Short mmCIF file of C-alpha atoms in Angstrom, two decimals:
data_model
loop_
_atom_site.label_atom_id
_atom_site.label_comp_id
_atom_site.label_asym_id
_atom_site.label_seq_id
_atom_site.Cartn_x
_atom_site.Cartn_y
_atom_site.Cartn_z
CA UNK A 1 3.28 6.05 -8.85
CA UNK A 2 1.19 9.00 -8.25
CA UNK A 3 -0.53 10.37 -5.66
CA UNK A 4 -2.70 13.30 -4.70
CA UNK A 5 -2.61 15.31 -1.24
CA UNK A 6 -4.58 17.79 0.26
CA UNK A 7 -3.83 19.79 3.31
CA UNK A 8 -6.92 21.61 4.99
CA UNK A 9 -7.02 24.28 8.15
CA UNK A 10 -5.82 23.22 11.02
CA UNK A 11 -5.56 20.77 13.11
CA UNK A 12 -3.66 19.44 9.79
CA UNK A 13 -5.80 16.84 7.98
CA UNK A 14 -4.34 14.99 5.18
CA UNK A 15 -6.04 13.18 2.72
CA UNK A 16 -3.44 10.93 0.69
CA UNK A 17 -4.50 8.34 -2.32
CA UNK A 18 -7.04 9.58 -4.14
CA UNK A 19 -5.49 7.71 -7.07
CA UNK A 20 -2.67 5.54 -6.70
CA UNK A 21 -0.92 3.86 -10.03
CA UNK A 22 2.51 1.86 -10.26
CA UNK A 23 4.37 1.48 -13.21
CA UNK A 24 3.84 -0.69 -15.54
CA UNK A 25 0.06 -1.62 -15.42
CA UNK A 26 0.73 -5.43 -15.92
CA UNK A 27 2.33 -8.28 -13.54
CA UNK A 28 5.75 -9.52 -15.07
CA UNK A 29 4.07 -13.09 -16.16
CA UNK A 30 0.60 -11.49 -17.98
CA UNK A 31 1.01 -9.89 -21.04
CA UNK A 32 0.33 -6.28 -21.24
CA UNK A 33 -3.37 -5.28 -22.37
CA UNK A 34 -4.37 -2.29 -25.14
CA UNK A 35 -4.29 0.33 -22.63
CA UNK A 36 -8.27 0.89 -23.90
CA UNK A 37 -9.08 -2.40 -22.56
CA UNK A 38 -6.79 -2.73 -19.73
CA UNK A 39 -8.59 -1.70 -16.15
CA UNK A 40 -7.20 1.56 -14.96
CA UNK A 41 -6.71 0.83 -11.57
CA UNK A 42 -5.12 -2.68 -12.72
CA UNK A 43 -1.93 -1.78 -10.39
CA UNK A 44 -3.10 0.00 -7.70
CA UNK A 45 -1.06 0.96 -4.70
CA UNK A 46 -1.76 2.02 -1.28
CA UNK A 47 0.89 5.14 0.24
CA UNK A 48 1.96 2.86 2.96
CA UNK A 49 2.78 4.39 6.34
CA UNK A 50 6.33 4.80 6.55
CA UNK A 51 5.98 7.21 3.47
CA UNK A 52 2.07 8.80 3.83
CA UNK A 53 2.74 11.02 6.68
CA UNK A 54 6.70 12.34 5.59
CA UNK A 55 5.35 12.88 1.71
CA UNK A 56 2.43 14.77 2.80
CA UNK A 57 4.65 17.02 5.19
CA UNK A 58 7.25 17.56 2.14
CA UNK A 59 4.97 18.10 -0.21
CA UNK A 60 3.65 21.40 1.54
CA UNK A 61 5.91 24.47 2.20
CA UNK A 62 7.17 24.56 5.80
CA UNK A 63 7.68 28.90 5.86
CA UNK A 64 5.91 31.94 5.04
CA UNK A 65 7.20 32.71 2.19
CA UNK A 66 4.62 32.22 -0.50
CA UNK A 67 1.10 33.93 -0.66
CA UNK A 68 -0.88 32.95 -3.13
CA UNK A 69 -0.68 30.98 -6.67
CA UNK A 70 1.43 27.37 -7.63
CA UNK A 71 4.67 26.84 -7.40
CA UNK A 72 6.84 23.34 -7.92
CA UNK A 73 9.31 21.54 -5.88
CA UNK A 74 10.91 18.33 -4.95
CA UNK A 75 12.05 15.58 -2.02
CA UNK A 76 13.89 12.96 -1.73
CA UNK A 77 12.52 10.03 0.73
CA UNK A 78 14.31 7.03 2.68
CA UNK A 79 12.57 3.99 1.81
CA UNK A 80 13.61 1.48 4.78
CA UNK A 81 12.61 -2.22 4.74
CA UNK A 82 9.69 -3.94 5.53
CA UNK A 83 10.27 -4.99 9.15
CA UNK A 84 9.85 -9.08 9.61
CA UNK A 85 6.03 -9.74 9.92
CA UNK A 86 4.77 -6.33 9.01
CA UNK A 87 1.34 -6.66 6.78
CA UNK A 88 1.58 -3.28 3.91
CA UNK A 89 -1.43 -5.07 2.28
CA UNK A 90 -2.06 -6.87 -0.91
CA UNK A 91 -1.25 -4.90 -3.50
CA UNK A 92 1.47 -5.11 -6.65
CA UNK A 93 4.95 -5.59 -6.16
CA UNK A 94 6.62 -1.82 -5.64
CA UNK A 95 9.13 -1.08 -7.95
CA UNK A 96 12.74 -1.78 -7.21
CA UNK A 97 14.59 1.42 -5.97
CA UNK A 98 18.13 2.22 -7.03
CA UNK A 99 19.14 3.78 -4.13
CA UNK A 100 17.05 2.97 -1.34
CA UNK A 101 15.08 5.93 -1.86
CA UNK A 102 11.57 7.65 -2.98
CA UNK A 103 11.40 11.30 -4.95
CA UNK A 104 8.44 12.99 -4.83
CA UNK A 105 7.82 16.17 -6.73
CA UNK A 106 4.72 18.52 -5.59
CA UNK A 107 2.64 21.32 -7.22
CA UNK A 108 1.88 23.26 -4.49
CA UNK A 109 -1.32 25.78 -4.74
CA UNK A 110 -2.35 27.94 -2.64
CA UNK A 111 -6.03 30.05 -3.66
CA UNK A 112 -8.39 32.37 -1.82
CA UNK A 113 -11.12 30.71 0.40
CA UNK A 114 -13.28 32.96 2.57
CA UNK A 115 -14.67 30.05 3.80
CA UNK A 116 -11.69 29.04 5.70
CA UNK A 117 -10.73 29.59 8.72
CA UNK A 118 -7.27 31.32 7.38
CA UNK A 119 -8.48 32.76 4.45
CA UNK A 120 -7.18 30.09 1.52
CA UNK A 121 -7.01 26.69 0.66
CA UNK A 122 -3.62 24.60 -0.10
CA UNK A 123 -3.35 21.47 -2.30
CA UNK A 124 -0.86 19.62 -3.63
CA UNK A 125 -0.41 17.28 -6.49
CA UNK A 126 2.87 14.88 -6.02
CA UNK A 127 4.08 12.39 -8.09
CA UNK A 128 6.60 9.82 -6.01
CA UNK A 129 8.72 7.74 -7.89
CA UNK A 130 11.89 5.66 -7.64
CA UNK A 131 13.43 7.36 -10.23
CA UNK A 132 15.95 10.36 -10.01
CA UNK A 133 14.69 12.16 -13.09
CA UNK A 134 14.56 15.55 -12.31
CA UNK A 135 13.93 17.04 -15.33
CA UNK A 136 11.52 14.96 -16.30
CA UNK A 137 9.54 14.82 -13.17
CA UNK A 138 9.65 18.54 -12.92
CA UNK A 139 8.05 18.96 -16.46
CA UNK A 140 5.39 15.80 -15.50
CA UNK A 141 4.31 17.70 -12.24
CA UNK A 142 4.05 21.52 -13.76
CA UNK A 143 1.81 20.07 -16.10
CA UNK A 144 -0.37 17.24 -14.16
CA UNK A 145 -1.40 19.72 -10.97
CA UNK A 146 -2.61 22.69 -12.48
CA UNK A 147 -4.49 20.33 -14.93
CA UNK A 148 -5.91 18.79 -12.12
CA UNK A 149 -6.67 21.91 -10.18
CA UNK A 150 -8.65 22.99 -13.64
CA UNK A 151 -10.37 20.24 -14.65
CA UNK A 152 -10.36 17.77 -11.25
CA UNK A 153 -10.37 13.59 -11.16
CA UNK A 154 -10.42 13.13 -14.80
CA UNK A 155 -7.17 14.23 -15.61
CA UNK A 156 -5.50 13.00 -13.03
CA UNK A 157 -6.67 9.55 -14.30
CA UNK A 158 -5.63 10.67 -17.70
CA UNK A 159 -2.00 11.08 -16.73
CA UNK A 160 -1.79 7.81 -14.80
CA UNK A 161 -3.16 6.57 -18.12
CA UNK A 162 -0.27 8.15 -19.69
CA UNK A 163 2.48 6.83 -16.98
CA UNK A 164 1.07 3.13 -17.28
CA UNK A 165 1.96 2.98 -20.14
CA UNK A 166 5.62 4.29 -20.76
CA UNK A 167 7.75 1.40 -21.55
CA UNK A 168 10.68 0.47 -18.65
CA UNK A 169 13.63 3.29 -19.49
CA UNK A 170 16.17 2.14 -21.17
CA UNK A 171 19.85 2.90 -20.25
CA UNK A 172 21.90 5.41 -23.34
CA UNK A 173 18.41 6.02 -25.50
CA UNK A 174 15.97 8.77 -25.88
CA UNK A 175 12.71 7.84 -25.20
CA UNK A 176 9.90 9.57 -26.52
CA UNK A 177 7.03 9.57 -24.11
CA UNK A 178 3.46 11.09 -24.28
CA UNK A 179 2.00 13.36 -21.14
CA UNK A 180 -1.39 15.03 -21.96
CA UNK A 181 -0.99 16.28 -24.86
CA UNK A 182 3.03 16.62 -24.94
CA UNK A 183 5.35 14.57 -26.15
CA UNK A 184 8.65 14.65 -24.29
CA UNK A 185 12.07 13.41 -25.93
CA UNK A 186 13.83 12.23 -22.79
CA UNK A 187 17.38 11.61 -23.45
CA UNK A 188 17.94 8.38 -20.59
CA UNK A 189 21.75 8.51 -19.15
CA UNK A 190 23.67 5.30 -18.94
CA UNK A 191 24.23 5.39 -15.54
CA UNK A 192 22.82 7.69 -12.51
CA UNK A 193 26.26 8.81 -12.31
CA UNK A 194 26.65 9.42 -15.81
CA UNK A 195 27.40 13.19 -17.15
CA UNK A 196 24.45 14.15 -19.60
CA UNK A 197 25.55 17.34 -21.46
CA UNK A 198 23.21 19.32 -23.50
CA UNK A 199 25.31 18.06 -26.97
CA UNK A 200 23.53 14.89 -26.84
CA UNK A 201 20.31 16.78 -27.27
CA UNK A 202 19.16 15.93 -31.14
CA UNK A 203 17.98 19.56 -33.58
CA UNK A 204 15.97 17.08 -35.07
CA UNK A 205 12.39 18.29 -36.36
CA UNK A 206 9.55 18.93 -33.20
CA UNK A 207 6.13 19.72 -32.87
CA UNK A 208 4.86 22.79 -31.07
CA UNK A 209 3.96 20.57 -28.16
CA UNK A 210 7.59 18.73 -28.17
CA UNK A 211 9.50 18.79 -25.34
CA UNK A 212 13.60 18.29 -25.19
CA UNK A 213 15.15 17.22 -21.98
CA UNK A 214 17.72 15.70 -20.46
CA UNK A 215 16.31 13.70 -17.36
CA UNK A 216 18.78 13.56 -15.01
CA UNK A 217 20.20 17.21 -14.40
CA UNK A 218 18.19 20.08 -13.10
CA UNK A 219 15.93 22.23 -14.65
CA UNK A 220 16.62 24.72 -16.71
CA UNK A 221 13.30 27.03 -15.38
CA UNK A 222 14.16 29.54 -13.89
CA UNK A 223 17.69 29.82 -14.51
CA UNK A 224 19.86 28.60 -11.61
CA UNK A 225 21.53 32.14 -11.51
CA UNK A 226 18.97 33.56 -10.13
CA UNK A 227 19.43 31.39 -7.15
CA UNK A 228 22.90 31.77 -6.46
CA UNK A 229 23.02 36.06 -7.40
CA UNK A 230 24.37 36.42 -3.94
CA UNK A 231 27.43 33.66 -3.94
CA UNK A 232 28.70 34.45 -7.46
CA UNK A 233 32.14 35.07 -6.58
CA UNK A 234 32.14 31.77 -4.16
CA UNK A 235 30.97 29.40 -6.23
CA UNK A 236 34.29 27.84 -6.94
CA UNK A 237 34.62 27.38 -3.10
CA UNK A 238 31.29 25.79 -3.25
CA UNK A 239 31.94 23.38 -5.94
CA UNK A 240 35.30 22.32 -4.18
CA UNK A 241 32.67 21.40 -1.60
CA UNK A 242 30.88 19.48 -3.09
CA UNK A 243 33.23 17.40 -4.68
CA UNK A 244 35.50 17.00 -1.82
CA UNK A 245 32.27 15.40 -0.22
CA UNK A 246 31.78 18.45 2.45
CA UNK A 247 28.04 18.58 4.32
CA UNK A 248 26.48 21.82 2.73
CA UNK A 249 23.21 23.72 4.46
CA UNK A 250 21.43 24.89 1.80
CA UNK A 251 18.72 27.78 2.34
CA UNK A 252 16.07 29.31 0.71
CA UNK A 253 13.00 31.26 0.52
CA UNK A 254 11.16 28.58 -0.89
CA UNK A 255 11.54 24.83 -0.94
CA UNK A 256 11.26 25.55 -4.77
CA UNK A 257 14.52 27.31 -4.47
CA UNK A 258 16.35 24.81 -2.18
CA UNK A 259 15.34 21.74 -4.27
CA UNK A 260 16.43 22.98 -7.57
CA UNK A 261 19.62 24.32 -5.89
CA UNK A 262 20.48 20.97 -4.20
CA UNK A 263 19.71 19.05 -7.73
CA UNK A 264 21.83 20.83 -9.82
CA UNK A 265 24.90 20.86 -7.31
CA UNK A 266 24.26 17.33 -7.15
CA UNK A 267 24.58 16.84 -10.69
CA UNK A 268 28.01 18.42 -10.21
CA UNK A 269 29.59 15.78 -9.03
CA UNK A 270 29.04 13.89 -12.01
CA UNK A 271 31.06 11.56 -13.02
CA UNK A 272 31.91 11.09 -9.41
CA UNK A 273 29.87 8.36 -7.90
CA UNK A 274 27.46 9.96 -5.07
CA UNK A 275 28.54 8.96 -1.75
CA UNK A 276 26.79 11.48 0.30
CA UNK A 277 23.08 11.90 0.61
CA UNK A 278 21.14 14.90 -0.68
CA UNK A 279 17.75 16.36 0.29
CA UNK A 280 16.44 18.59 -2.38
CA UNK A 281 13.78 19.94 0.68
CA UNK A 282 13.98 18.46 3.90
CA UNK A 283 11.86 19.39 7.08
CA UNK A 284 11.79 18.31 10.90
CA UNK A 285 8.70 15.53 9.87
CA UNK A 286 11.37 13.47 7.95
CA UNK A 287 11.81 10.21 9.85
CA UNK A 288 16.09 11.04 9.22
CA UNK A 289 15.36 14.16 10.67
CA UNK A 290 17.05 12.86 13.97
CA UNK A 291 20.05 11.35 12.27
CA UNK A 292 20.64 13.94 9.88
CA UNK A 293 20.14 17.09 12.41
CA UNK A 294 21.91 16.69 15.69
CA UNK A 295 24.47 18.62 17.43
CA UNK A 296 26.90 15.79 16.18
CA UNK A 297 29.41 16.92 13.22
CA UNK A 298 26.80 16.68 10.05
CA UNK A 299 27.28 13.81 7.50
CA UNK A 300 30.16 13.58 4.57
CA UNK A 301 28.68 14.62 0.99
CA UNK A 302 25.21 15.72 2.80
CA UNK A 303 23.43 18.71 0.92
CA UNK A 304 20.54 19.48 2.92
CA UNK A 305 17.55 21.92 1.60
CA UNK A 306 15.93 23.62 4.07
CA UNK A 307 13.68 26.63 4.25
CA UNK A 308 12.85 26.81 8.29
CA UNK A 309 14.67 28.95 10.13
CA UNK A 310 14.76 26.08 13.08
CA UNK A 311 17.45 24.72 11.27
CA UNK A 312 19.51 27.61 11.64
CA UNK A 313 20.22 27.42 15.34
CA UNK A 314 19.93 23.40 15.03
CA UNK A 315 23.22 23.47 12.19
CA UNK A 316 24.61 26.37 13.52
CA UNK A 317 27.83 24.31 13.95
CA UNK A 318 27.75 23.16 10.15
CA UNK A 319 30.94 24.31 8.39
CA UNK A 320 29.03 25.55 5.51
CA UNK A 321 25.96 27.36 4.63
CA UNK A 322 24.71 28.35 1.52
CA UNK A 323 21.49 30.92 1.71
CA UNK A 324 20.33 31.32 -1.95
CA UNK A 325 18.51 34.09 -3.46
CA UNK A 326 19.95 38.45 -4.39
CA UNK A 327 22.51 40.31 -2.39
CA UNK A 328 20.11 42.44 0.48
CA UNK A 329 19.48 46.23 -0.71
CA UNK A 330 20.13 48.00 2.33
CA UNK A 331 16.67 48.83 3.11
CA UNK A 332 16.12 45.16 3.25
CA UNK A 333 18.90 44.58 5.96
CA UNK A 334 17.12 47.14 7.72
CA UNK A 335 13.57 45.58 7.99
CA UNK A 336 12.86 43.85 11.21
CA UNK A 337 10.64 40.76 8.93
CA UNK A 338 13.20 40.28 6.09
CA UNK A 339 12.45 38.88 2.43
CA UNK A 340 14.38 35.52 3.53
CA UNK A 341 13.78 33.12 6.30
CA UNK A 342 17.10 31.78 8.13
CA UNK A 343 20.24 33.46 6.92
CA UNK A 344 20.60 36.19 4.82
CA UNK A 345 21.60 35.31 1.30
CA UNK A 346 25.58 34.36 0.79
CA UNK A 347 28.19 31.89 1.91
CA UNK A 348 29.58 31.53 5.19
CA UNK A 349 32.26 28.39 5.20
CA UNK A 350 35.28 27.34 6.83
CA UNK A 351 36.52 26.21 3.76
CA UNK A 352 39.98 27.72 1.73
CA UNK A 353 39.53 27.57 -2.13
CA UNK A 354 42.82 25.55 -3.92
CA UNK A 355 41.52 26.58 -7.43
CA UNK A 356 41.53 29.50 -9.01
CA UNK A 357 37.96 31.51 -10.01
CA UNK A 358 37.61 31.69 -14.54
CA UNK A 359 37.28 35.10 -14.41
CA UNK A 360 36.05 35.78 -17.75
CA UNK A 361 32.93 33.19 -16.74
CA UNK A 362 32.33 35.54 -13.34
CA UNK A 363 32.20 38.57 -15.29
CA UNK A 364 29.62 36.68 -17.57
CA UNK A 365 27.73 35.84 -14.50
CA UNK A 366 27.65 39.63 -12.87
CA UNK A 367 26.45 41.05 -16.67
CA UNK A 368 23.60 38.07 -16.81
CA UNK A 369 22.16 39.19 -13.60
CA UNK A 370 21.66 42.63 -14.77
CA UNK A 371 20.29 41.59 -17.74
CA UNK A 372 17.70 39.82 -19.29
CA UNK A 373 15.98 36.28 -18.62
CA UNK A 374 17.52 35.17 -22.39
CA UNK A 375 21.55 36.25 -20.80
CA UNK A 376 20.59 34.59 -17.30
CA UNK A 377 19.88 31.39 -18.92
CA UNK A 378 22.88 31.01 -21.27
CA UNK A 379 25.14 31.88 -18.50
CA UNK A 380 23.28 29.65 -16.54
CA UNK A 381 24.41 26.80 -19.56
CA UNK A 382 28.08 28.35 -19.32
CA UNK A 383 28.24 27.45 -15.32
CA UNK A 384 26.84 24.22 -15.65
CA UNK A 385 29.47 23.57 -18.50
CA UNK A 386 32.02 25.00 -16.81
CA UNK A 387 31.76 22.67 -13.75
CA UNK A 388 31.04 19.75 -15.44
CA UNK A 389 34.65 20.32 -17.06
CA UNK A 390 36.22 20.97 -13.75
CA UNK A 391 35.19 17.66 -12.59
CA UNK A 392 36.34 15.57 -15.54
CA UNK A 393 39.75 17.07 -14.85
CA UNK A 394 39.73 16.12 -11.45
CA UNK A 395 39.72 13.15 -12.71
CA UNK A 396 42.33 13.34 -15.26
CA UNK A 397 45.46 12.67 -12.77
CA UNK A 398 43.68 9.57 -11.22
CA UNK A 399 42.60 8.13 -14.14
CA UNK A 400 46.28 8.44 -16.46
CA UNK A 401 48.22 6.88 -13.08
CA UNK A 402 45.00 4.41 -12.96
CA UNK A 403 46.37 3.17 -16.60
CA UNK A 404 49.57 1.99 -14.87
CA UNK A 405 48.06 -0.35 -12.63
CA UNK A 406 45.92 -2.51 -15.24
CA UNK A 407 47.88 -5.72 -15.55
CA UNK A 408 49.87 -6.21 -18.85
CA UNK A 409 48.85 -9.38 -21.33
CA UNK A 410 52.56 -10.92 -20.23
CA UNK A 411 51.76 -10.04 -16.51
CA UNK A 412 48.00 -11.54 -16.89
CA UNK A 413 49.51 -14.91 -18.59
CA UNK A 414 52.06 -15.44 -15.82
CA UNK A 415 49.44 -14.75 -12.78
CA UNK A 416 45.82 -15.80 -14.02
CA UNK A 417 44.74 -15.76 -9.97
CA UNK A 418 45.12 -11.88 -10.21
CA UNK A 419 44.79 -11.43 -13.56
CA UNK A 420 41.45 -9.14 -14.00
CA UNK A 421 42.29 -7.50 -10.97
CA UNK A 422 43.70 -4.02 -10.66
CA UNK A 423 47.09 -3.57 -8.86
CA UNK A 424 46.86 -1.75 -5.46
CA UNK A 425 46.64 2.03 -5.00
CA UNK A 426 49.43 3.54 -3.59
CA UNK A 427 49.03 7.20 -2.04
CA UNK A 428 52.83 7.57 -2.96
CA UNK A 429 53.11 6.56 -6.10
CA UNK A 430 50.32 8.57 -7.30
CA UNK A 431 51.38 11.94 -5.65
CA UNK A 432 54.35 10.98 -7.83
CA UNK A 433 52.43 11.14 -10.80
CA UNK A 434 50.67 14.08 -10.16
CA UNK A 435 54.25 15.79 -9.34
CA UNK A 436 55.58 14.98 -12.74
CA UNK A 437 52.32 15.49 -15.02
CA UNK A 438 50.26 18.03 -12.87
CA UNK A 439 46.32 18.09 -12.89
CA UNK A 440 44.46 19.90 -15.85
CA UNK A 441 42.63 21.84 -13.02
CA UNK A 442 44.06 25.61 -12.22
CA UNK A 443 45.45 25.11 -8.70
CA UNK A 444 46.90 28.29 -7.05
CA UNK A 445 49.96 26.47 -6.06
CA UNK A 446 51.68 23.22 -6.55
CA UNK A 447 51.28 22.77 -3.07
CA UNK A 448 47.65 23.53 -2.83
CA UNK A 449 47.30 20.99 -5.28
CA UNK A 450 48.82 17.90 -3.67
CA UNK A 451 46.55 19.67 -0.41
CA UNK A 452 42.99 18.56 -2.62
CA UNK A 453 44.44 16.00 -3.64
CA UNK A 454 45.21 14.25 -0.38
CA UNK A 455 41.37 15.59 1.06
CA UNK A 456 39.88 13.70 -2.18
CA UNK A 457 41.65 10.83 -1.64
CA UNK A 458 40.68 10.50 2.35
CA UNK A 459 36.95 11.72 0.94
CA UNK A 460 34.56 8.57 0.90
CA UNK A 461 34.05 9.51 -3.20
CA UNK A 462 37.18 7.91 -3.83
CA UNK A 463 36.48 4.46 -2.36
CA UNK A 464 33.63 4.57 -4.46
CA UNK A 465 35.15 5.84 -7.55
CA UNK A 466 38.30 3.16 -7.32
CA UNK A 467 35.44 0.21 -6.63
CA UNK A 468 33.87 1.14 -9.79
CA UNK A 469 36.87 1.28 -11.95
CA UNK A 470 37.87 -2.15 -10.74
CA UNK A 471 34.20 -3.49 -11.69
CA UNK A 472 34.96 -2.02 -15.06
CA UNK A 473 39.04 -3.18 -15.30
CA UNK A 474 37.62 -6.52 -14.54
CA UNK A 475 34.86 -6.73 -17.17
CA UNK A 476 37.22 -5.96 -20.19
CA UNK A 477 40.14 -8.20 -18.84
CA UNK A 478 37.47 -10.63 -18.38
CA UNK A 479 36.02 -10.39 -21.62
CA UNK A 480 39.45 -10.63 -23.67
CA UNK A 481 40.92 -13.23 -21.85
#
């Protein structure tokens, strides 16, 4: 679905739906039309209450920080239910979330207007969807909304064109899909939780106007080094974070800083299933705003992007923050109105790192940010690489004592009540395990190991994580028996 917003002087007037379009054009029991002869507006949709006023607010930068020109970022929406006799009008069936929640990504433009009462005018284009395709969203957006800015209501109809008529994604394939005038070779993960690693990515023979991509992980414009110059040396710290399903307060400059930030630590986690929620940009119109910010302890696994410096003194009691963006020259600690709203750039954390830093990676990292966009970018590749590993070792110890509690063909013949069923997990049994094989992971200590270990294992990632090896246990045993 897409949907176009515009934000005028205030008081704040918003003007949502000039076109609205769901995916796919055609009701499940009417075959699908030639898109030539098939009405555009065949599927129209309404932005609905519970989401017009919170998109509109997140799709417009809530600081200072940008003057003039476009710039692209993301949010991530709670869809609740439709409460018992509520009317949302007559249109299509929505499509079916995954997780219960709405992504919108916005081209935000700001441009000179001397006819205004502040001296410019601000629009943005945002596409919502129900998909967490990053990647692909990100490319879809930076190249619908300065179309539309240029050449207005034609090409916005053009790209819903385009949208309408994608086939459904398919799980483990590339899809090769056509976007005014590009085509895009999305590689489609397996599973949302599913590590996609830029290997799968085909050298196959492209056009000039070919795009590769891999849709679920975060863009690779502008490097994510660039956001995280200031935290190099505590990024290990921060990924034990994450993974050890610790609320992080993410801030930036920018909501396009904080939302590609909080994507691609997301994607960290991966293969870990996500038990935490994450807000690539979040502000105080959000109708969680109340349940997420309160002077309660913050929730388990939440990464929260933020660029108002309200929600400094309103999280001051988080245990972590993360302010994104360059180490401070001196001269820039020293100016009353800073480059950066809220904190200053770096990591401030109650948190004590169990793993040891690659050091030959750091040094990588320092030498990129000196040099040029080409050596920020392939370390960025390295770090993304380089986590993704640490989290498949993680792994490693859980998954070899995981092997000894699948039931045996002699033990499945003698107890066919239990037999697809996974023995229980015992705490003990497994720390014995990890004592005699050790994890693939470069712990400081032996001790410092079995300390993660027993965090991870309390974390609410691991209930998930054992609940979806049993689903999987149980399918094979099922299927051989």
């Amino acid at each position: 679905m897409t949907a176009h917003a515009t934000m005028h002087d205030d008081p704040i007037e918003v003007d949502i739906g000039l076109t609205d379009l769901s995916h796919p054009p055609s009701s499940p029991t009417t075959p699908a039309k030639p898109l030539s002869h098939a009405p555009s507006m065949a599927r129209r949709l309404s932005v609905n209450g519970q989401l017009k006023s919170p998109s509109a607010f997140s799709a417009f930068p809530d600081s200072s920080g940008f003057d003039e020109g476009s710039q692209t970022h993301s949010f991530r929406l709670r869809l609740r239910e439709r409460a018992e006799g509520e009317v949302w009008g007559t249109e299509a069936p929505r499509p079916i979330t995954v997780d219960g929640f709405i992504y919108g990504f916005s081209c935000f433009t700001r441009t000179r207007d001397a006819s205004s009462e502040r001296g410019y005018q601000q629009t943005s284009t945002v596409v919502l969807t129900h998909l967490a395709y990053p990647s692909l969203f990100y490319t879809l957006i930076s190249k619908l909304g300065p179309s539309f800015m240029s050449h207005g209501g034609p090409m916005l109809e053009a790209a819903c064109h385009n949208i309408a008529s994608r086939p459904d994604p398919i799980p483990g394939t590339n899809a090769e899909l056509g976007f005014l005038g590009t085509v895009i070779n999305a590689e489609i993960p397996q599973a949302i939780d599913t590590q996609q690693a830029m290997s799968a990515i085909t050298s196959g023979k492209m056009g000039e106007s070919d795009v590769q991509m891999l849709v679920s992980i975060c863009p690779s414009e502008p490097p994510i080094l660039t956001h995280f110059e200031a935290v190099l040396s505590h990024l290990w710290s921060i990924w034990e974070c994450v993974v050890l399903c610790e609320p992080l307060l993410i801030f930036g400059h920018s909501p396009a800083a904080t939302s590609i930030a909080v994507w691609w630590l997301r994607d960290l986690l991966r293969p870990i299933p996500l038990a935490g929620d994450f807000r690539p940009f979040f502000t105080i119109h959000d109708t969680d705003h109340t349940s997420l910010v309160n002077p309660r302890p913050p929730q388990a696994g939440l990464l929260l992007g933020v660029t108002n410096a309200f929600f400094e003194r309103a999280c001051k009691h988080w245990p972590h923050v993360l302010s994104l963006g360059h180490p401070l020259t001196p001269q820039e600690k020293t100016e009353k109105n800073g480059v950066n709203i809220g904190a200053r750039p770096g990591w401030k954390s109650t948190h004590r790192r169990y793993t040891s830093r690659d050091h030959a990676l750091l040094k990588q990292l320092e030498q990129a940010c000196r040099g040029s966009d080409s050596a920020k970018r392939k370390a960025s590749e390295a770090l993304r690489e380089h986590f993704m590993s640490r989290t498949t070792a993680l792994l490693v110890p859980l998954q070899r004592y995981l092997q000894t509690l699948i039931p045996t063909p002699s033990e499945s013949r003698s107890n066919l009540a239990s037999s697809s069923r996974l023995k229980p997990f015992s705490d003990a049994a497994f720390f014995v395990s990890l004592k005699a094989h050790g994890s693939p992971l470069p712990f400081k200590s032996n001790s410092k190991q079995r300390e993660f270990y027993e965090r991870w294992l309390r974390s609410p990632a691991f209930g998930l994580w054992i609940a979806r090896q049993e689903e999987v246990v149980q399918g094979v045993l099922k299927g051989i028996m």
